[in-house]
mmCIF file of N, CA and C in Angstrom:
data_model
loop_
_atom_site.group_PDB
_atom_site.id
_atom_site.type_symbol
_atom_site.label_atom_id
_atom_site.label_comp_id
_atom_site.label_asym_id
_atom_site.label_seq_id
_atom_site.Cartn_x
_atom_site.Cartn_y
_atom_site.Cartn_z
ATOM 1 N N MET A 1 14.001 -21.489 50.815
ATOM 2 C CA MET A 1 14.242 -21.527 49.379
ATOM 3 C C MET A 1 14.001 -20.146 48.804
ATOM 4 N N ASP A 2 14.817 -19.780 47.824
ATOM 5 C CA ASP A 2 14.583 -18.474 47.216
ATOM 6 C C ASP A 2 13.415 -18.540 46.239
ATOM 7 N N GLY A 3 12.904 -17.366 45.855
ATOM 8 C CA GLY A 3 11.694 -17.271 45.040
ATOM 9 C C GLY A 3 11.777 -18.001 43.717
ATOM 10 N N GLU A 4 12.934 -17.948 43.071
ATOM 11 C CA GLU A 4 13.092 -18.622 41.777
ATOM 12 C C GLU A 4 12.973 -20.135 41.926
ATOM 13 N N ILE A 5 13.571 -20.669 42.969
ATOM 14 C CA ILE A 5 13.489 -22.111 43.205
ATOM 15 C C ILE A 5 12.067 -22.507 43.560
ATOM 16 N N VAL A 6 11.386 -21.679 44.332
ATOM 17 C CA VAL A 6 9.990 -21.962 44.684
ATOM 18 C C VAL A 6 9.132 -22.006 43.420
ATOM 19 N N GLN A 7 9.331 -21.052 42.516
ATOM 20 C CA GLN A 7 8.568 -21.048 41.262
ATOM 21 C C GLN A 7 8.862 -22.300 40.441
ATOM 22 N N GLU A 8 10.108 -22.732 40.429
ATOM 23 C CA GLU A 8 10.453 -23.964 39.706
ATOM 24 C C GLU A 8 9.826 -25.171 40.393
ATOM 25 N N MET A 9 9.734 -25.133 41.725
ATOM 26 C CA MET A 9 9.075 -26.225 42.444
ATOM 27 C C MET A 9 7.595 -26.277 42.094
ATOM 28 N N VAL A 10 6.978 -25.118 41.869
ATOM 29 C CA VAL A 10 5.574 -25.101 41.442
ATOM 30 C C VAL A 10 5.462 -25.804 40.095
ATOM 31 N N ARG A 11 6.302 -25.402 39.146
ATOM 32 C CA ARG A 11 6.210 -25.963 37.791
ATOM 33 C C ARG A 11 6.560 -27.444 37.754
ATOM 34 N N SER A 12 7.774 -27.767 38.131
ATOM 35 C CA SER A 12 8.206 -29.157 37.984
ATOM 36 C C SER A 12 7.661 -30.046 39.093
ATOM 37 N N GLY A 13 7.388 -29.475 40.266
ATOM 38 C CA GLY A 13 6.827 -30.270 41.354
ATOM 39 C C GLY A 13 5.445 -30.785 41.038
ATOM 40 N N ALA A 14 4.628 -29.948 40.413
ATOM 41 C CA ALA A 14 3.275 -30.373 40.039
ATOM 42 C C ALA A 14 3.325 -31.513 39.041
ATOM 43 N N THR A 15 4.204 -31.401 38.056
ATOM 44 C CA THR A 15 4.347 -32.461 37.057
ATOM 45 C C THR A 15 4.854 -33.742 37.706
ATOM 46 N N ALA A 16 5.805 -33.605 38.628
ATOM 47 C CA ALA A 16 6.351 -34.779 39.303
ATOM 48 C C ALA A 16 5.308 -35.458 40.179
ATOM 49 N N VAL A 17 4.500 -34.672 40.895
ATOM 50 C CA VAL A 17 3.445 -35.260 41.735
ATOM 51 C C VAL A 17 2.431 -35.987 40.854
ATOM 52 N N ALA A 18 2.043 -35.377 39.736
ATOM 53 C CA ALA A 18 1.101 -36.039 38.820
ATOM 54 C C ALA A 18 1.698 -37.341 38.296
ATOM 55 N N GLY A 19 2.969 -37.329 37.948
ATOM 56 C CA GLY A 19 3.627 -38.553 37.485
ATOM 57 C C GLY A 19 3.712 -39.598 38.579
ATOM 58 N N LEU A 20 3.997 -39.160 39.797
ATOM 59 C CA LEU A 20 4.095 -40.072 40.934
ATOM 60 C C LEU A 20 2.762 -40.757 41.195
ATOM 61 N N MET A 21 1.670 -40.051 40.937
ATOM 62 C CA MET A 21 0.337 -40.618 41.151
ATOM 63 C C MET A 21 0.094 -41.856 40.295
ATOM 64 N N ALA A 22 0.777 -41.956 39.180
ATOM 65 C CA ALA A 22 0.570 -43.077 38.261
ATOM 66 C C ALA A 22 1.501 -44.253 38.565
ATOM 67 N N THR A 23 2.253 -44.171 39.673
ATOM 68 C CA THR A 23 3.191 -45.246 39.999
ATOM 69 C C THR A 23 2.793 -45.944 41.290
ATOM 70 N N ALA A 24 3.417 -47.091 41.516
ATOM 71 C CA ALA A 24 3.177 -47.832 42.757
ATOM 72 C C ALA A 24 3.720 -47.069 43.963
ATOM 73 N N ALA A 25 4.691 -46.198 43.749
ATOM 74 C CA ALA A 25 5.270 -45.414 44.839
ATOM 75 C C ALA A 25 4.239 -44.467 45.470
ATOM 76 N N TRP A 26 3.163 -44.162 44.734
ATOM 77 C CA TRP A 26 2.136 -43.268 45.280
ATOM 78 C C TRP A 26 1.568 -43.823 46.586
ATOM 79 N N ASN A 27 1.476 -45.145 46.696
ATOM 80 C CA ASN A 27 0.936 -45.753 47.916
ATOM 81 C C ASN A 27 1.730 -45.333 49.151
ATOM 82 N N GLN A 28 3.053 -45.183 49.008
ATOM 83 C CA GLN A 28 3.887 -44.755 50.126
ATOM 84 C C GLN A 28 3.951 -43.241 50.242
ATOM 85 N N ALA A 29 3.948 -42.538 49.122
ATOM 86 C CA ALA A 29 4.119 -41.076 49.114
ATOM 87 C C ALA A 29 2.827 -40.332 49.435
ATOM 88 N N SER A 30 1.698 -40.944 49.165
ATOM 89 C CA SER A 30 0.426 -40.212 49.247
ATOM 90 C C SER A 30 0.154 -39.618 50.621
ATOM 91 N N SER A 31 0.461 -40.339 51.683
ATOM 92 C CA SER A 31 0.165 -39.800 53.017
ATOM 93 C C SER A 31 0.978 -38.536 53.289
ATOM 94 N N ARG A 32 2.213 -38.494 52.811
ATOM 95 C CA ARG A 32 3.035 -37.290 53.010
ATOM 96 C C ARG A 32 2.544 -36.142 52.139
ATOM 97 N N VAL A 33 2.113 -36.441 50.929
ATOM 98 C CA VAL A 33 1.601 -35.397 50.041
ATOM 99 C C VAL A 33 0.279 -34.856 50.594
ATOM 100 N N VAL A 34 -0.545 -35.739 51.119
ATOM 101 C CA VAL A 34 -1.808 -35.308 51.736
ATOM 102 C C VAL A 34 -1.530 -34.377 52.911
ATOM 103 N N ARG A 35 -0.578 -34.758 53.781
ATOM 104 C CA ARG A 35 -0.235 -33.891 54.924
ATOM 105 C C ARG A 35 0.319 -32.551 54.447
ATOM 106 N N LEU A 36 1.071 -32.576 53.353
ATOM 107 C CA LEU A 36 1.609 -31.335 52.797
ATOM 108 C C LEU A 36 0.473 -30.405 52.379
ATOM 109 N N PHE A 37 -0.471 -30.924 51.600
ATOM 110 C CA PHE A 37 -1.579 -30.102 51.117
ATOM 111 C C PHE A 37 -2.587 -29.780 52.216
ATOM 112 N N GLY A 38 -2.826 -30.720 53.120
ATOM 113 C CA GLY A 38 -3.816 -30.508 54.170
ATOM 114 C C GLY A 38 -3.299 -29.728 55.354
ATOM 115 N N ARG A 39 -1.982 -29.684 55.505
ATOM 116 C CA ARG A 39 -1.341 -28.951 56.604
ATOM 117 C C ARG A 39 -1.839 -29.410 57.974
ATOM 118 N N GLY A 40 -2.301 -30.676 58.054
ATOM 119 C CA GLY A 40 -2.733 -31.218 59.329
ATOM 120 C C GLY A 40 -4.128 -30.802 59.750
ATOM 121 N N GLU A 41 -4.706 -29.848 59.040
ATOM 122 C CA GLU A 41 -6.028 -29.341 59.405
ATOM 123 C C GLU A 41 -7.101 -29.759 58.401
ATOM 124 N N ARG A 42 -6.682 -29.982 57.178
ATOM 125 C CA ARG A 42 -7.637 -30.309 56.103
ATOM 126 C C ARG A 42 -7.211 -31.596 55.396
ATOM 127 N N ASP A 43 -6.617 -32.533 56.126
ATOM 128 C CA ASP A 43 -6.066 -33.729 55.493
ATOM 129 C C ASP A 43 -7.115 -34.546 54.749
ATOM 130 N N GLU A 44 -8.300 -34.717 55.343
ATOM 131 C CA GLU A 44 -9.340 -35.508 54.667
ATOM 132 C C GLU A 44 -9.774 -34.852 53.369
ATOM 133 N N GLU A 45 -9.957 -33.544 53.403
ATOM 134 C CA GLU A 45 -10.343 -32.799 52.198
ATOM 135 C C GLU A 45 -9.236 -32.867 51.145
ATOM 136 N N ALA A 46 -7.989 -32.698 51.577
ATOM 137 C CA ALA A 46 -6.861 -32.768 50.647
ATOM 138 C C ALA A 46 -6.747 -34.161 50.041
ATOM 139 N N SER A 47 -6.961 -35.187 50.856
ATOM 140 C CA SER A 47 -6.894 -36.557 50.373
ATOM 141 C C SER A 47 -7.949 -36.806 49.289
ATOM 142 N N ALA A 48 -9.154 -36.333 49.531
ATOM 143 C CA ALA A 48 -10.234 -36.514 48.548
ATOM 144 C C ALA A 48 -9.915 -35.776 47.250
ATOM 145 N N GLU A 49 -9.411 -34.543 47.355
ATOM 146 C CA GLU A 49 -9.071 -33.779 46.152
ATOM 147 C C GLU A 49 -7.944 -34.441 45.375
ATOM 148 N N LEU A 50 -6.923 -34.927 46.078
ATOM 149 C CA LEU A 50 -5.805 -35.587 45.411
ATOM 150 C C LEU A 50 -6.239 -36.902 44.762
ATOM 151 N N GLU A 51 -7.163 -37.608 45.394
ATOM 152 C CA GLU A 51 -7.649 -38.858 44.798
ATOM 153 C C GLU A 51 -8.442 -38.607 43.512
ATOM 154 N N VAL A 52 -9.161 -37.490 43.443
ATOM 155 C CA VAL A 52 -9.862 -37.125 42.202
ATOM 156 C C VAL A 52 -8.839 -36.876 41.096
ATOM 157 N N ILE A 53 -7.790 -36.135 41.421
ATOM 158 C CA ILE A 53 -6.743 -35.864 40.437
ATOM 159 C C ILE A 53 -6.064 -37.165 40.034
ATOM 160 N N ARG A 54 -5.769 -38.027 41.008
ATOM 161 C CA ARG A 54 -5.110 -39.302 40.701
ATOM 162 C C ARG A 54 -5.982 -40.180 39.798
ATOM 163 N N ALA A 55 -7.278 -40.219 40.068
ATOM 164 C CA ALA A 55 -8.176 -41.009 39.221
ATOM 165 C C ALA A 55 -8.113 -40.522 37.778
ATOM 166 N N GLU A 56 -8.069 -39.204 37.586
ATOM 167 C CA GLU A 56 -7.954 -38.636 36.231
ATOM 168 C C GLU A 56 -6.627 -39.026 35.592
ATOM 169 N N VAL A 57 -5.548 -38.982 36.379
ATOM 170 C CA VAL A 57 -4.227 -39.347 35.863
ATOM 171 C C VAL A 57 -4.226 -40.805 35.427
ATOM 172 N N LEU A 58 -4.760 -41.681 36.265
ATOM 173 C CA LEU A 58 -4.787 -43.107 35.933
ATOM 174 C C LEU A 58 -5.677 -43.384 34.735
ATOM 175 N N GLU A 59 -6.806 -42.693 34.673
ATOM 176 C CA GLU A 59 -7.740 -42.875 33.563
ATOM 177 C C GLU A 59 -7.160 -42.342 32.253
ATOM 178 N N ALA A 60 -6.287 -41.347 32.344
ATOM 179 C CA ALA A 60 -5.702 -40.721 31.155
ATOM 180 C C ALA A 60 -4.907 -41.715 30.326
ATOM 181 N N ASP A 61 -4.311 -42.708 30.988
ATOM 182 C CA ASP A 61 -3.550 -43.745 30.296
ATOM 183 C C ASP A 61 -2.566 -43.147 29.290
ATOM 184 N N GLY A 62 -1.820 -42.124 29.744
ATOM 185 C CA GLY A 62 -0.798 -41.524 28.895
ATOM 186 C C GLY A 62 -1.270 -40.377 28.027
ATOM 187 N N ASP A 63 -2.547 -40.019 28.069
ATOM 188 C CA ASP A 63 -3.064 -38.893 27.278
ATOM 189 C C ASP A 63 -2.419 -37.613 27.798
ATOM 190 N N GLU A 64 -1.529 -37.028 26.991
ATOM 191 C CA GLU A 64 -0.741 -35.862 27.412
ATOM 192 C C GLU A 64 -1.607 -34.663 27.787
ATOM 193 N N GLU A 65 -2.712 -34.459 27.097
ATOM 194 C CA GLU A 65 -3.582 -33.317 27.388
ATOM 195 C C GLU A 65 -4.210 -33.451 28.772
ATOM 196 N N VAL A 66 -4.689 -34.635 29.100
ATOM 197 C CA VAL A 66 -5.296 -34.860 30.415
ATOM 198 C C VAL A 66 -4.235 -34.728 31.504
ATOM 199 N N LEU A 67 -3.053 -35.285 31.257
ATOM 200 C CA LEU A 67 -1.969 -35.180 32.239
ATOM 201 C C LEU A 67 -1.575 -33.723 32.453
ATOM 202 N N ALA A 68 -1.528 -32.949 31.375
ATOM 203 C CA ALA A 68 -1.200 -31.521 31.485
ATOM 204 C C ALA A 68 -2.269 -30.784 32.294
ATOM 205 N N ASP A 69 -3.526 -31.143 32.092
ATOM 206 C CA ASP A 69 -4.614 -30.520 32.860
ATOM 207 C C ASP A 69 -4.474 -30.814 34.350
ATOM 208 N N GLN A 70 -4.139 -32.046 34.690
ATOM 209 C CA GLN A 70 -4.003 -32.413 36.100
ATOM 210 C C GLN A 70 -2.766 -31.760 36.716
ATOM 211 N N ALA A 71 -1.687 -31.664 35.946
ATOM 212 C CA ALA A 71 -0.495 -30.958 36.432
ATOM 213 C C ALA A 71 -0.822 -29.483 36.662
ATOM 214 N N ALA A 72 -1.637 -28.897 35.794
ATOM 215 C CA ALA A 72 -2.044 -27.490 35.969
ATOM 216 C C ALA A 72 -2.864 -27.324 37.243
ATOM 217 N N ALA A 73 -3.740 -28.266 37.524
ATOM 218 C CA ALA A 73 -4.533 -28.201 38.762
ATOM 219 C C ALA A 73 -3.605 -28.269 39.975
ATOM 220 N N LEU A 74 -2.612 -29.129 39.906
ATOM 221 C CA LEU A 74 -1.666 -29.232 41.011
ATOM 222 C C LEU A 74 -0.803 -27.978 41.120
ATOM 223 N N ARG A 75 -0.437 -27.381 39.987
ATOM 224 C CA ARG A 75 0.338 -26.127 40.014
ATOM 225 C C ARG A 75 -0.431 -25.035 40.748
ATOM 226 N N ASN A 76 -1.720 -24.923 40.442
ATOM 227 C CA ASN A 76 -2.548 -23.914 41.111
ATOM 228 C C ASN A 76 -2.599 -24.149 42.621
ATOM 229 N N ARG A 77 -2.755 -25.404 43.003
ATOM 230 C CA ARG A 77 -2.787 -25.737 44.431
ATOM 231 C C ARG A 77 -1.452 -25.433 45.093
ATOM 232 N N LEU A 78 -0.355 -25.767 44.400
ATOM 233 C CA LEU A 78 0.970 -25.523 44.972
ATOM 234 C C LEU A 78 1.241 -24.026 45.127
ATOM 235 N N ARG A 79 0.855 -23.239 44.129
ATOM 236 C CA ARG A 79 1.043 -21.780 44.234
ATOM 237 C C ARG A 79 0.362 -21.239 45.488
ATOM 238 N N ALA A 80 -0.892 -21.626 45.675
ATOM 239 C CA ALA A 80 -1.646 -21.162 46.840
ATOM 240 C C ALA A 80 -1.008 -21.675 48.130
ATOM 241 N N LEU A 81 -0.598 -22.923 48.136
ATOM 242 C CA LEU A 81 0.026 -23.514 49.316
ATOM 243 C C LEU A 81 1.321 -22.789 49.670
ATOM 244 N N PHE A 82 2.176 -22.535 48.681
ATOM 245 C CA PHE A 82 3.470 -21.908 48.945
ATOM 246 C C PHE A 82 3.311 -20.449 49.358
ATOM 247 N N ARG A 83 2.261 -19.769 48.830
ATOM 248 C CA ARG A 83 2.001 -18.394 49.260
ATOM 249 C C ARG A 83 1.641 -18.357 50.744
ATOM 250 N N ALA A 84 0.792 -19.279 51.149
ATOM 251 C CA ALA A 84 0.343 -19.315 52.542
ATOM 252 C C ALA A 84 1.394 -19.925 53.476
ATOM 253 N N ASN A 85 2.191 -20.856 52.959
ATOM 254 C CA ASN A 85 3.165 -21.586 53.770
ATOM 255 C C ASN A 85 4.464 -21.754 52.983
ATOM 256 N N PRO A 86 5.327 -20.764 52.956
ATOM 257 C CA PRO A 86 6.558 -20.839 52.156
ATOM 258 C C PRO A 86 7.429 -22.061 52.468
ATOM 259 N N GLN A 87 7.416 -22.520 53.714
ATOM 260 C CA GLN A 87 8.222 -23.683 54.072
ATOM 261 C C GLN A 87 7.713 -24.959 53.401
ATOM 262 N N ALA A 88 6.508 -24.949 52.878
ATOM 263 C CA ALA A 88 5.949 -26.128 52.214
ATOM 264 C C ALA A 88 6.723 -26.491 50.956
ATOM 265 N N ALA A 89 7.370 -25.508 50.321
ATOM 266 C CA ALA A 89 8.186 -25.807 49.130
ATOM 267 C C ALA A 89 9.327 -26.738 49.505
ATOM 268 N N GLU A 90 9.945 -26.492 50.635
ATOM 269 C CA GLU A 90 11.032 -27.356 51.115
ATOM 270 C C GLU A 90 10.494 -28.750 51.439
ATOM 271 N N GLU A 91 9.310 -28.827 52.023
ATOM 272 C CA GLU A 91 8.689 -30.115 52.335
ATOM 273 C C GLU A 91 8.417 -30.907 51.061
ATOM 274 N N LEU A 92 7.877 -30.228 50.040
ATOM 275 C CA LEU A 92 7.619 -30.915 48.767
ATOM 276 C C LEU A 92 8.928 -31.381 48.158
ATOM 277 N N PHE A 93 9.943 -30.534 48.210
ATOM 278 C CA PHE A 93 11.245 -30.916 47.672
ATOM 279 C C PHE A 93 11.736 -32.199 48.338
ATOM 280 N N ASP A 94 11.634 -32.281 49.655
ATOM 281 C CA ASP A 94 12.092 -33.465 50.380
ATOM 282 C C ASP A 94 11.303 -34.713 49.986
ATOM 283 N N ILE A 95 10.002 -34.568 49.818
ATOM 284 C CA ILE A 95 9.170 -35.704 49.399
ATOM 285 C C ILE A 95 9.599 -36.179 48.018
ATOM 286 N N LEU A 96 9.742 -35.241 47.091
ATOM 287 C CA LEU A 96 10.088 -35.614 45.726
ATOM 288 C C LEU A 96 11.512 -36.146 45.624
ATOM 289 N N ALA A 97 12.430 -35.623 46.428
ATOM 290 C CA ALA A 97 13.800 -36.138 46.432
ATOM 291 C C ALA A 97 13.817 -37.612 46.838
ATOM 292 N N GLU A 98 12.901 -37.973 47.720
ATOM 293 C CA GLU A 98 12.821 -39.366 48.159
ATOM 294 C C GLU A 98 12.119 -40.259 47.146
ATOM 295 N N PHE A 99 11.010 -39.785 46.569
ATOM 296 C CA PHE A 99 10.190 -40.649 45.735
ATOM 297 C C PHE A 99 10.427 -40.492 44.233
ATOM 298 N N VAL A 100 11.099 -39.446 43.826
ATOM 299 C CA VAL A 100 11.448 -39.250 42.408
ATOM 300 C C VAL A 100 12.959 -38.991 42.357
ATOM 301 N N PRO A 101 13.755 -39.993 42.768
ATOM 302 C CA PRO A 101 15.199 -39.776 42.849
ATOM 303 C C PRO A 101 15.791 -39.451 41.479
ATOM 304 N N GLY A 102 16.783 -38.595 41.501
ATOM 305 C CA GLY A 102 17.450 -38.216 40.262
ATOM 306 C C GLY A 102 16.904 -36.951 39.653
ATOM 307 N N GLN A 103 15.637 -36.649 39.857
ATOM 308 C CA GLN A 103 15.072 -35.432 39.294
ATOM 309 C C GLN A 103 15.176 -34.281 40.288
ATOM 310 N N PHE A 104 15.076 -34.579 41.561
ATOM 311 C CA PHE A 104 15.137 -33.560 42.595
ATOM 312 C C PHE A 104 16.271 -33.930 43.539
ATOM 313 N N ASN A 105 17.381 -33.197 43.422
ATOM 314 C CA ASN A 105 18.560 -33.483 44.228
ATOM 315 C C ASN A 105 19.052 -32.228 44.913
ATOM 316 N N LYS A 106 19.596 -32.406 46.100
ATOM 317 C CA LYS A 106 20.277 -31.313 46.790
ATOM 318 C C LYS A 106 21.763 -31.626 46.742
ATOM 319 N N GLU A 107 22.497 -30.769 46.114
ATOM 320 C CA GLU A 107 23.949 -30.904 46.076
ATOM 321 C C GLU A 107 24.526 -30.184 47.284
ATOM 322 N N ALA A 108 25.782 -30.454 47.606
ATOM 323 C CA ALA A 108 26.458 -29.749 48.694
ATOM 324 C C ALA A 108 26.407 -28.250 48.428
ATOM 325 N N GLY A 109 26.193 -27.474 49.455
ATOM 326 C CA GLY A 109 26.139 -26.028 49.304
ATOM 327 C C GLY A 109 24.759 -25.521 48.955
ATOM 328 N N GLY A 110 23.749 -26.374 48.962
ATOM 329 C CA GLY A 110 22.393 -25.912 48.733
ATOM 330 C C GLY A 110 22.018 -25.710 47.284
ATOM 331 N N THR A 111 22.751 -26.300 46.346
ATOM 332 C CA THR A 111 22.409 -26.191 44.940
ATOM 333 C C THR A 111 21.267 -27.153 44.636
ATOM 334 N N TYR A 112 20.270 -26.683 43.903
ATOM 335 C CA TYR A 112 19.137 -27.516 43.547
ATOM 336 C C TYR A 112 19.190 -27.800 42.056
ATOM 337 N N ILE A 113 18.989 -29.052 41.694
ATOM 338 C CA ILE A 113 18.986 -29.430 40.297
ATOM 339 C C ILE A 113 17.585 -29.902 39.954
ATOM 340 N N ILE A 114 16.916 -29.172 39.065
ATOM 341 C CA ILE A 114 15.572 -29.533 38.650
ATOM 342 C C ILE A 114 15.539 -29.450 37.131
ATOM 343 N N ASN A 115 15.301 -30.562 36.466
ATOM 344 C CA ASN A 115 15.240 -30.591 35.015
ATOM 345 C C ASN A 115 13.799 -30.743 34.574
ATOM 346 N N THR A 116 13.388 -29.903 33.627
ATOM 347 C CA THR A 116 12.032 -29.986 33.118
ATOM 348 C C THR A 116 12.073 -29.897 31.602
ATOM 349 N N ILE A 117 11.461 -30.855 30.937
ATOM 350 C CA ILE A 117 11.334 -30.829 29.490
ATOM 351 C C ILE A 117 9.867 -31.023 29.182
ATOM 352 N N THR A 118 9.313 -30.131 28.389
ATOM 353 C CA THR A 118 7.914 -30.269 28.010
ATOM 354 C C THR A 118 7.810 -30.356 26.504
ATOM 355 N N GLY A 119 6.720 -30.921 26.039
ATOM 356 C CA GLY A 119 6.516 -31.013 24.595
ATOM 357 C C GLY A 119 7.348 -32.118 23.996
ATOM 358 N N SER A 120 8.041 -31.800 22.936
ATOM 359 C CA SER A 120 8.842 -32.763 22.198
ATOM 360 C C SER A 120 9.962 -33.326 23.064
ATOM 361 N N SER A 121 10.416 -34.519 22.718
ATOM 362 C CA SER A 121 11.521 -35.124 23.456
ATOM 363 C C SER A 121 12.871 -34.648 22.928
ATOM 364 N N THR A 122 12.864 -33.743 21.974
ATOM 365 C CA THR A 122 14.124 -33.192 21.476
ATOM 366 C C THR A 122 14.132 -31.685 21.634
ATOM 367 N N VAL A 123 15.301 -31.134 21.771
ATOM 368 C CA VAL A 123 15.481 -29.696 21.873
ATOM 369 C C VAL A 123 16.369 -29.273 20.721
ATOM 370 N N LYS A 124 15.835 -28.478 19.796
ATOM 371 C CA LYS A 124 16.576 -28.009 18.617
ATOM 372 C C LYS A 124 17.229 -29.173 17.881
ATOM 373 N N GLY A 125 16.531 -30.290 17.814
ATOM 374 C CA GLY A 125 17.012 -31.436 17.056
ATOM 375 C C GLY A 125 18.012 -32.303 17.790
ATOM 376 N N ASP A 126 18.440 -31.910 18.991
ATOM 377 C CA ASP A 126 19.396 -32.694 19.753
ATOM 378 C C ASP A 126 18.659 -33.644 20.688
ATOM 379 N N LEU A 127 19.249 -34.792 20.900
ATOM 380 C CA LEU A 127 18.699 -35.771 21.819
ATOM 381 C C LEU A 127 18.829 -35.258 23.244
ATOM 382 N N VAL A 128 17.787 -35.437 24.057
ATOM 383 C CA VAL A 128 17.810 -35.008 25.446
ATOM 384 C C VAL A 128 17.633 -36.240 26.316
ATOM 385 N N ILE A 129 18.562 -36.401 27.283
ATOM 386 C CA ILE A 129 18.485 -37.516 28.219
ATOM 387 C C ILE A 129 18.553 -36.938 29.617
ATOM 388 N N GLN A 130 17.603 -37.327 30.469
ATOM 389 C CA GLN A 130 17.656 -36.950 31.875
ATOM 390 C C GLN A 130 17.896 -38.223 32.670
ATOM 391 N N ALA A 131 19.003 -38.250 33.369
ATOM 392 C CA ALA A 131 19.340 -39.445 34.130
ATOM 393 C C ALA A 131 20.300 -39.086 35.241
ATOM 394 N N GLY A 132 20.413 -39.991 36.190
ATOM 395 C CA GLY A 132 21.378 -39.788 37.255
ATOM 396 C C GLY A 132 22.778 -40.034 36.754
ATOM 397 N N ILE A 133 23.050 -41.245 36.331
ATOM 398 C CA ILE A 133 24.370 -41.612 35.822
ATOM 399 C C ILE A 133 24.151 -42.380 34.526
ATOM 400 N N VAL A 134 24.853 -41.986 33.481
ATOM 401 C CA VAL A 134 24.753 -42.675 32.208
ATOM 402 C C VAL A 134 26.158 -43.182 31.859
ATOM 403 N N HIS A 135 26.285 -44.487 31.683
ATOM 404 C CA HIS A 135 27.571 -45.075 31.323
ATOM 405 C C HIS A 135 27.556 -45.459 29.858
ATOM 406 N N ASN A 136 28.643 -45.167 29.157
ATOM 407 C CA ASN A 136 28.808 -45.536 27.750
ATOM 408 C C ASN A 136 27.648 -45.073 26.878
ATOM 409 N N ALA A 137 27.177 -43.857 27.115
ATOM 410 C CA ALA A 137 26.070 -43.314 26.315
ATOM 411 C C ALA A 137 26.570 -43.011 24.918
ATOM 412 N N GLN A 138 25.819 -43.460 23.926
ATOM 413 C CA GLN A 138 26.159 -43.191 22.542
ATOM 414 C C GLN A 138 24.941 -42.639 21.859
ATOM 415 N N ARG A 139 25.211 -41.809 20.872
ATOM 416 C CA ARG A 139 24.104 -41.237 20.111
ATOM 417 C C ARG A 139 23.981 -41.952 18.807
#
């Protein structure tokens, strides 16, 4: 992956992992995320750290400030991970493509589509919708 895509994976990947922690899909995804962060050598430590973050996410119950704090913690971890292991960005992409379908897609030719919206749900007063396929969308 090129540097720009890796940086976007740090930003949006951290938010996606934090969001995934609050879903039932985390039960299936967690072992792969633990292996990603632990790199096979520190899996128990990575698992414990991720569970602390997940507990905060679950306890936040939608509190945007707490969720932002946990996403920031994951961003810091991802930056360090990708610096030490550049191929880990591709691994995270594959995990998120499977467990957060529609947000992380690989198009033919290696094009990556990553959408990130922070703050308000509108951009310059226009409605913003992120979806895979929208039929008969009306404003």
